[in-house]
XYZ file of C-alpha atoms in Angstrom:
546
model
C 15.324 -3.931 -5.411
C 18.615 -5.698 -5.157
C 19.363 -5.566 -1.554
C 19.038 -8.747 0.731
C 16.478 -8.728 3.595
C 16.148 -10.902 6.594
C 13.668 -10.946 9.171
C 14.838 -10.364 12.819
C 12.900 -10.268 16.028
C 11.943 -7.196 17.934
C 11.436 -6.713 21.348
C 7.683 -6.669 21.102
C 7.625 -10.216 19.753
C 6.991 -8.679 15.846
C 9.559 -9.304 12.973
C 11.597 -6.237 11.636
C 13.342 -6.149 8.270
C 16.539 -5.653 7.913
C 17.383 -3.694 4.663
C 21.203 -3.504 5.116
C 20.509 -0.070 7.344
C 19.210 -1.365 10.460
C 19.734 2.081 12.077
C 16.757 3.362 9.550
C 14.277 0.810 11.165
C 15.033 1.368 14.628
C 14.938 5.334 14.008
C 11.644 4.801 12.666
C 10.552 2.905 15.579
C 12.087 5.368 18.061
C 10.191 8.018 16.450
C 6.736 6.998 15.737
C 5.346 5.894 19.186
C 5.336 9.672 20.291
C 4.026 11.364 17.371
C 1.617 8.463 16.403
C -1.598 10.505 17.663
C -0.572 13.561 16.018
C -0.131 11.838 12.635
C -3.535 10.125 13.096
C -5.067 13.397 13.842
C -3.393 14.972 10.580
C -4.811 11.772 8.620
C -8.324 12.241 9.892
C -8.420 15.792 8.684
C -7.392 14.553 5.227
C -10.112 12.042 5.489
C -12.571 14.320 6.614
C -11.695 16.375 3.198
C -12.282 13.480 1.078
C -15.759 12.499 2.677
C -17.012 15.949 3.404
C -16.469 17.601 0.105
C -19.350 16.274 -1.990
C -21.760 16.698 0.838
C -21.033 20.585 1.164
C -20.659 20.960 -2.538
C -24.184 19.221 -2.897
C -25.471 21.984 -0.636
C -24.119 24.549 -2.651
C -25.114 23.219 -6.301
C -28.754 25.096 -6.729
C -26.596 28.411 -5.794
C -23.837 27.528 -8.245
C -26.089 26.547 -11.135
C -27.928 30.137 -10.687
C -24.820 32.052 -10.767
C -22.718 30.033 -13.645
C -25.495 28.486 -15.667
C -25.244 25.342 -17.487
C -28.189 23.387 -15.839
C -27.911 20.732 -18.199
C -24.433 19.729 -17.302
C -25.070 19.935 -13.649
C -24.613 16.300 -13.285
C -21.153 16.255 -14.679
C -19.945 18.340 -11.411
C -20.786 15.276 -9.628
C -19.717 12.643 -12.195
C -16.571 14.396 -12.909
C -15.406 14.236 -9.331
C -16.376 10.706 -8.915
C -14.999 9.240 -11.853
C -11.788 10.599 -11.147
C -11.961 9.432 -7.516
C -12.533 6.060 -8.354
C -10.337 5.620 -11.541
C -7.122 7.103 -9.453
C -7.803 5.365 -6.183
C -5.952 1.848 -7.356
C -3.276 4.056 -8.959
C -2.556 5.994 -5.799
C -2.092 2.980 -3.903
C 0.218 1.452 -6.449
C 2.465 4.445 -6.255
C 2.711 4.387 -2.556
C 4.047 0.904 -2.760
C 6.377 1.578 -5.173
C 7.693 5.145 -4.318
C 7.094 5.662 -0.562
C 3.635 6.484 1.111
C 4.548 9.883 2.596
C 5.604 11.650 -0.770
C 2.641 9.878 -2.566
C 0.147 11.071 -0.087
C 1.160 14.577 0.206
C 1.096 14.811 -3.466
C -2.278 13.900 -3.536
C -3.414 16.478 -0.954
C -1.677 19.167 -2.835
C -3.290 18.116 -6.142
C -6.811 17.757 -4.205
C -5.987 21.633 -2.812
C -5.071 22.754 -6.254
C -8.501 21.562 -7.730
C -10.120 22.817 -4.575
C -8.750 26.492 -5.382
C -9.514 26.086 -8.987
C -13.002 25.127 -8.512
C -13.677 28.148 -6.413
C -12.329 30.421 -9.068
C -14.147 28.757 -12.007
C -16.181 31.151 -14.292
C -18.312 28.945 -16.083
C -19.799 25.469 -15.616
C -17.167 23.911 -18.234
C -14.357 25.140 -16.236
C -16.075 24.084 -12.739
C -16.412 20.470 -14.394
C -12.742 20.398 -15.305
C -11.373 21.410 -12.074
C -13.857 19.188 -10.135
C -12.126 16.331 -11.870
C -8.567 17.756 -10.668
C -10.007 17.739 -7.169
C -11.381 14.341 -7.675
C -7.583 13.006 -8.797
C -6.486 13.920 -5.696
C -9.340 12.843 -3.609
C -8.520 9.459 -4.964
C -5.280 9.406 -2.699
C -6.495 10.872 0.116
C -8.719 8.027 1.541
C -6.516 5.190 0.260
C -3.492 7.009 1.478
C -4.933 7.544 5.100
C -5.739 3.653 5.364
C -2.165 2.624 4.029
C -0.415 4.877 6.288
C -2.248 3.516 8.941
C -1.477 0.229 7.953
C 1.931 0.806 7.837
C 2.005 2.577 11.245
C -0.118 0.555 13.355
C -0.355 -3.248 13.613
C -3.636 -4.660 12.924
C -3.777 -6.139 16.450
C -3.480 -2.468 17.671
C -5.547 -0.832 15.246
C -8.915 -1.499 16.961
C -8.016 1.443 19.402
C -8.575 3.794 16.614
C -11.625 2.556 14.874
C -13.847 5.038 16.813
C -11.845 7.978 15.490
C -12.331 6.854 11.715
C -16.391 6.151 12.803
C -16.514 9.722 14.015
C -14.848 11.405 11.136
C -17.567 9.480 8.940
C -20.390 10.669 11.301
C -19.293 14.525 11.365
C -19.297 14.198 7.573
C -22.589 12.930 7.027
C -24.122 15.095 9.811
C -22.028 18.114 9.561
C -21.477 18.312 5.560
C -25.121 19.696 4.801
C -25.200 21.914 7.700
C -21.820 23.547 7.041
C -22.430 23.450 3.129
C -25.761 25.449 3.694
C -24.166 28.099 6.314
C -21.109 28.714 4.165
C -23.210 29.158 1.016
C -25.868 31.628 2.868
C -23.023 33.921 4.535
C -19.944 33.629 2.543
C -21.125 32.371 -0.977
C -20.647 29.167 -2.861
C -16.954 29.493 -3.957
C -15.982 29.047 -0.219
C -17.539 25.545 -0.474
C -14.368 24.972 -1.936
C -11.892 27.374 -0.577
C -12.874 25.790 3.031
C -10.824 23.093 1.946
C -7.494 25.003 1.856
C -6.923 26.014 5.536
C -7.919 22.312 6.643
C -5.825 20.656 3.660
C -2.917 22.927 4.776
C -2.894 21.818 8.267
C -2.873 18.519 7.325
C 0.032 19.099 4.974
C 2.375 20.707 7.481
C 1.442 18.150 10.180
C 2.128 15.153 8.016
C 5.179 16.689 6.587
C 6.527 17.333 10.399
C 5.709 14.458 12.085
C 5.335 11.532 9.880
C 8.559 9.403 9.569
C 8.213 6.314 7.118
C 11.485 5.008 5.331
C 11.826 6.160 1.583
C 11.276 3.871 -1.347
C 13.025 3.590 -4.523
C 11.471 1.302 -7.192
C 13.577 0.691 -10.433
C 10.582 -1.194 -12.170
C 8.442 0.800 -14.895
C 5.086 1.968 -13.996
C 2.437 -0.392 -15.657
C 0.674 2.421 -17.797
C -0.843 -0.588 -19.672
C -2.648 -1.557 -16.771
C -3.416 1.616 -15.373
C -5.065 2.890 -18.625
C -7.401 -0.440 -19.222
C -8.395 -0.480 -15.335
C -9.093 3.398 -15.608
C -11.183 2.681 -18.798
C -12.910 -0.112 -17.159
C -13.718 1.876 -13.823
C -14.860 4.570 -15.944
C -17.196 2.867 -18.209
C -18.596 1.035 -14.973
C -19.213 4.232 -13.123
C -20.981 5.826 -16.366
C -23.233 3.177 -16.410
C -24.594 3.596 -13.033
C -24.280 7.188 -13.469
C -26.508 7.560 -16.520
C -28.354 4.252 -16.642
C -32.243 5.038 -16.193
C -31.434 8.842 -16.011
C -29.667 10.196 -18.993
C -30.192 7.252 -21.048
C -32.365 3.846 -20.995
C -30.940 0.720 -19.366
C -31.109 -0.849 -22.918
C -30.159 2.008 -24.828
C -27.150 1.578 -27.040
C -24.963 3.756 -24.973
C -25.532 1.917 -21.785
C -25.044 -1.290 -23.652
C -22.124 -0.055 -25.350
C -20.639 1.447 -22.238
C -21.165 -2.136 -20.766
C -19.258 -3.998 -23.556
C -16.576 -1.459 -23.392
C -15.924 -2.197 -19.801
C -15.997 -5.889 -19.913
C -13.603 -5.700 -22.853
C -11.039 -3.472 -20.889
C -11.509 -5.418 -17.817
C -10.600 -8.545 -19.497
C -7.647 -7.126 -21.330
C -6.508 -5.896 -18.032
C -6.316 -9.178 -16.701
C -4.474 -10.305 -19.499
C -1.918 -7.512 -18.924
C -1.416 -7.898 -15.619
C -0.678 -11.451 -15.533
C 2.633 -10.534 -17.712
C 3.991 -7.507 -16.110
C 6.614 -7.284 -13.501
C 4.915 -4.587 -11.364
C 1.135 -4.665 -12.016
C -0.842 -1.656 -11.004
C -3.046 -4.352 -9.188
C -1.402 -7.392 -8.534
C -3.922 -10.391 -8.998
C -2.322 -13.096 -6.595
C -3.505 -10.933 -3.498
C -7.209 -12.339 -4.502
C -5.911 -15.850 -4.414
C -5.715 -15.304 -0.474
C -9.359 -16.516 0.776
C -9.908 -13.788 3.096
C -8.897 -10.888 1.028
C -11.473 -12.119 -1.874
C -14.291 -12.945 0.745
C -13.465 -9.321 2.323
C -13.448 -7.563 -0.824
C -16.930 -9.317 -1.905
C -18.434 -8.275 1.586
C -17.275 -4.929 1.095
C -18.656 -4.543 -2.210
C -21.936 -5.886 -1.087
C -21.810 -3.347 2.201
C -21.035 -0.548 -0.055
C -23.979 -1.815 -2.189
C -26.702 -1.752 0.218
C -25.329 0.755 2.732
C -24.881 3.695 0.143
C -27.548 2.283 -2.078
C -30.406 2.316 0.940
C -28.985 5.234 2.781
C -29.749 7.419 -0.122
C -33.373 6.856 0.376
C -33.776 7.639 4.298
C -33.477 11.524 3.979
C -36.309 11.464 1.088
C -38.461 9.269 3.215
C -37.844 11.499 6.254
C -38.322 14.781 4.091
C -41.674 13.427 2.232
C -43.373 11.042 4.664
C -42.295 12.123 7.996
C -42.292 16.139 6.887
C -38.950 16.603 8.025
C -36.746 19.661 6.797
C -33.359 19.163 5.147
C -31.559 19.985 8.041
C -33.720 18.072 10.629
C -33.378 15.004 8.131
C -29.663 15.055 8.453
C -30.172 15.279 12.323
C -32.437 12.034 12.251
C -29.795 9.897 11.209
C -28.016 10.439 14.446
C -29.522 6.925 16.015
C -27.425 5.382 12.963
C -24.522 7.042 13.093
C -24.029 7.307 17.038
C -24.643 3.482 17.041
C -22.399 2.988 14.294
C -19.620 4.787 16.108
C -20.268 3.145 19.518
C -19.987 -0.384 18.186
C -17.034 0.473 16.139
C -15.301 1.551 19.159
C -16.439 -1.558 21.147
C -15.282 -3.790 18.220
C -12.044 -2.234 17.882
C -11.341 -2.589 21.598
C -12.450 -6.215 21.629
C -10.476 -6.765 18.784
C -7.380 -5.038 20.227
C -7.618 -7.317 23.381
C -8.465 -10.528 21.991
C -7.319 -10.863 18.330
C -10.552 -11.882 17.223
C -12.541 -10.399 14.498
C -14.580 -12.906 12.759
C -17.408 -13.014 14.956
C -18.066 -8.996 14.310
C -18.271 -9.905 10.688
C -20.731 -12.283 11.152
C -22.988 -10.311 13.636
C -22.275 -7.050 11.598
C -23.694 -8.648 8.349
C -26.482 -10.302 10.152
C -27.440 -6.578 11.803
C -27.215 -4.946 8.610
C -29.759 -7.504 7.095
C -32.185 -7.040 10.076
C -31.869 -3.363 10.125
C -32.603 -2.899 6.375
C -35.429 -5.665 6.850
C -36.852 -3.350 9.862
C -36.662 -0.403 7.650
C -38.435 -2.033 4.929
C -41.589 -1.952 7.384
C -41.871 1.704 7.225
C -44.838 3.186 5.935
C -46.848 6.278 6.198
C -47.751 5.991 9.982
C -44.129 5.125 11.047
C -43.236 7.751 13.926
C -39.317 9.037 13.918
C -38.845 7.191 17.037
C -39.674 3.958 15.247
C -37.668 4.453 12.536
C -34.455 5.864 14.676
C -34.442 2.407 16.524
C -34.671 0.834 12.887
C -31.600 2.944 11.899
C -29.889 2.235 14.995
C -29.895 -1.422 14.065
C -28.509 -0.801 10.750
C -25.707 1.680 12.338
C -24.683 -1.108 14.712
C -24.000 -3.179 11.500
C -22.214 -0.818 9.843
C -20.202 -0.261 12.909
C -19.109 -4.129 13.032
C -18.105 -4.127 9.722
C -16.710 -0.587 8.253
C -13.466 -0.772 9.727
C -13.034 -4.690 10.520
C -13.373 -5.210 6.861
C -10.437 -2.934 5.879
C -8.406 -4.505 8.833
C -8.820 -8.058 7.354
C -7.925 -6.983 3.747
C -4.916 -5.248 5.131
C -3.988 -8.315 7.466
C -4.598 -10.587 4.156
C -1.887 -8.991 2.125
C 1.945 -8.579 2.433
C 3.595 -5.449 3.218
C 4.583 -4.614 -0.027
C 1.087 -4.636 -1.090
C -0.510 -2.496 1.294
C -1.340 0.364 -0.598
C -2.865 -1.896 -3.240
C -4.450 -3.941 -0.844
C -6.026 -0.734 0.904
C -7.034 0.886 -2.648
C -8.615 -2.388 -3.623
C -10.914 -2.662 -0.697
C -11.512 0.866 -1.100
C -12.249 0.786 -4.891
C -14.725 -2.150 -4.477
C -16.889 -0.762 -1.965
C -17.147 2.503 -3.938
C -18.012 0.590 -6.967
C -20.694 -1.333 -4.690
C -21.954 2.145 -3.602
C -22.330 3.622 -7.242
C -24.359 0.309 -8.512
C -26.285 0.297 -5.147
C -27.585 4.037 -5.882
C -28.230 3.284 -9.415
C -30.125 -0.152 -8.958
C -31.913 0.954 -5.967
C -33.029 4.151 -7.776
C -34.460 2.295 -10.541
C -36.351 0.141 -8.416
C -37.548 3.145 -6.027
C -38.545 5.305 -9.542
C -40.621 2.541 -10.890
C -42.599 1.701 -7.607
C -43.078 5.560 -6.988
C -44.223 5.968 -10.562
C -46.464 2.645 -10.426
C -48.069 3.631 -7.022
C -48.743 6.936 -8.180
C -50.801 5.532 -11.306
C -52.414 3.233 -9.513
C -53.761 5.937 -7.048
C -54.594 8.726 -9.072
C -54.495 7.560 -12.294
C -52.255 8.750 -15.626
C -52.043 12.173 -13.754
C -49.504 10.771 -11.451
C -46.749 10.584 -13.825
C -47.294 14.364 -14.754
C -46.929 15.118 -10.715
C -43.521 13.795 -10.563
C -42.483 15.337 -13.737
C -41.657 11.932 -15.305
C -39.440 11.186 -12.385
C -39.599 10.002 -8.638
C -38.454 12.715 -6.479
C -39.898 16.380 -5.727
C -38.156 19.210 -4.104
C -39.932 20.632 -0.978
C -41.436 23.476 -3.028
C -42.964 21.252 -5.312
C -44.309 18.959 -2.435
C -45.915 22.225 -0.803
C -47.754 23.040 -3.715
C -49.354 19.549 -3.986
C -53.322 19.355 -3.323
C -53.625 17.195 0.006
C -55.274 14.095 -2.164
C -52.303 14.102 -4.175
C -49.691 14.878 -1.439
C -51.017 11.787 0.187
C -50.924 9.632 -2.803
C -47.339 10.881 -3.226
C -46.321 9.660 0.501
C -47.664 6.529 -0.048
C -45.768 5.969 -3.331
C -42.486 7.094 -1.621
C -42.982 4.714 1.259
C -43.719 1.946 -1.248
C -40.732 2.575 -3.082
C -38.321 2.717 -0.026
C -39.995 -0.204 1.185
C -39.067 -1.968 -2.098
C -35.583 -0.530 -1.842
C -34.854 -1.613 1.821
C -36.000 -5.133 1.060
C -34.084 -5.759 -1.686
C -31.409 -4.150 0.282
C -31.775 -6.844 2.916
C -32.175 -9.867 0.610
C -28.874 -8.760 -1.195
C -26.966 -8.511 2.349
C -27.770 -12.162 3.049
C -25.293 -12.841 0.417
C -22.509 -10.767 2.437
C -23.784 -12.474 5.861
C -23.259 -15.674 4.349
C -19.821 -14.980 2.839
C -18.610 -13.677 6.520
C -19.034 -17.276 7.901
C -16.591 -18.674 5.419
C -13.625 -16.197 6.699
C -10.776 -17.688 8.550
C -9.566 -16.530 11.656
C -5.955 -15.539 10.798
C -4.012 -14.187 13.690
C -3.291 -10.506 13.337
C 0.009 -9.125 12.493
C 1.579 -7.114 15.834
C 0.071 -9.829 18.151
C 2.154 -10.218 21.395
C 2.848 -14.099 20.491
C 2.979 -14.577 17.012
C 4.568 -17.351 14.943
C 6.979 -16.911 12.601
C 4.963 -18.186 9.249
C 1.858 -16.671 7.738
C -0.930 -19.249 8.095
C -2.208 -17.874 4.569
C 0.797 -19.130 2.912
C 2.399 -15.731 2.624
C 5.561 -14.266 3.899
C 6.491 -13.914 7.433
C 4.871 -11.074 8.969
C 7.162 -8.359 9.522
C 7.173 -4.955 11.401
C 4.897 -2.591 10.047
C 7.053 0.861 10.484
C 10.376 -0.546 9.350
C 9.379 -2.313 6.081
C 9.885 -0.245 3.339
C 13.431 -0.160 1.785
C 15.649 2.988 2.624
C 17.306 4.826 -0.095
């Protein structure tokens, strides 16, 4: 806090920060190149833990309910985890900025593993819900920790080389999660769907502890407890609205309206508090950067349309195309392989040229086109045709998923790397929550309306007042009713993808307003930041040392 710091050129054209301990910066630079790939491997394991958990547990839920009971509290097993993850994400990011990335990240892994072990030992549904919340608190620090540490270790100009790794982890989680979850539940029991995290987490802990070397930090500023509490309250209200709206409670019910009012008041007070405190949990000044504000909006919209619409692809495949649950996961391969290939291509080109705006523009256009194509699917659409449509959507995702994070991190000062990463992650997560809820409401309305049109009032009874049926229920339907339900699901997914395409146009338009700001770490880098921030500094020597 009280040390003077000056910028001095490094041998590769970047600018290193002098903290009064020049040997610390050089020590960090000397050690990182030899171990950066090992560190990245450990980070990818942690990233896999965060993404894989919900998919594995989701497969095991019927077995869990069968043993523990508590069917009426089933949704809280997922909600508790989601709430804790979303609410803690910005706090983990800020703690990393204040006290050092490595220690905070290791703490999040330990907390996640404690929650996993306790969840595996739960004796009733109440305990499981509570332990899942502990697990979610740790998970909030996993993803933002991975992104922020990568931001510290690898300059944006060089980060494109590793984008394929991150896209690959996402693909493994989305495809492997249900397969692994089913196998573990069938052969080892549902408790191992939580215990499986322990050996993976232990590997990540050991590797990160041994090979990650970042300068330590020490902050004398008080933690912004009031801001953290208000932000948590606001995020919790928003997530509960999207979780309960249209399911537990009607959208216009007193509970949902009350949550909306509580969320608005909490976030308004949060803004007032953040303007006054010395070290805000979410510095509002980062949103004054035009690129950061735009890419945050794009990230929110990407989460909204991507997670919202992708929820209904497996449902369409299982219902209309008669795919099994396992095959419906494998049928997502065209989308995921396209995402991996395009992400790798975009990363390589970004590293070589330093250009990235074109990828955000093209990605926004491809997502819009992919969703528009998916809206054309009906009961006669073949798996090959839907696979081609999904590949277009996957290509758009590949251009955007990592590029938006890269732009967000390049748009903030190094001291705000944690909150910049956590803000981008948080807005994408909240966008996904809203997308799932709103598209779910659209889907349910269309299914019930189509069923009523085709088979009259009996249509509502067939779906039990909802819109989704399990495979056993579908197999018992008479052919005429099954045909009606197939058309209803096709109509519902048509409207979901059509609305997704319309909303994604906003993100596509926003991409055109991004500025091509040079990425930090370029071979030739001006000393000043074109966006008006501080001079760019070396990412591996930025933190103040103890």
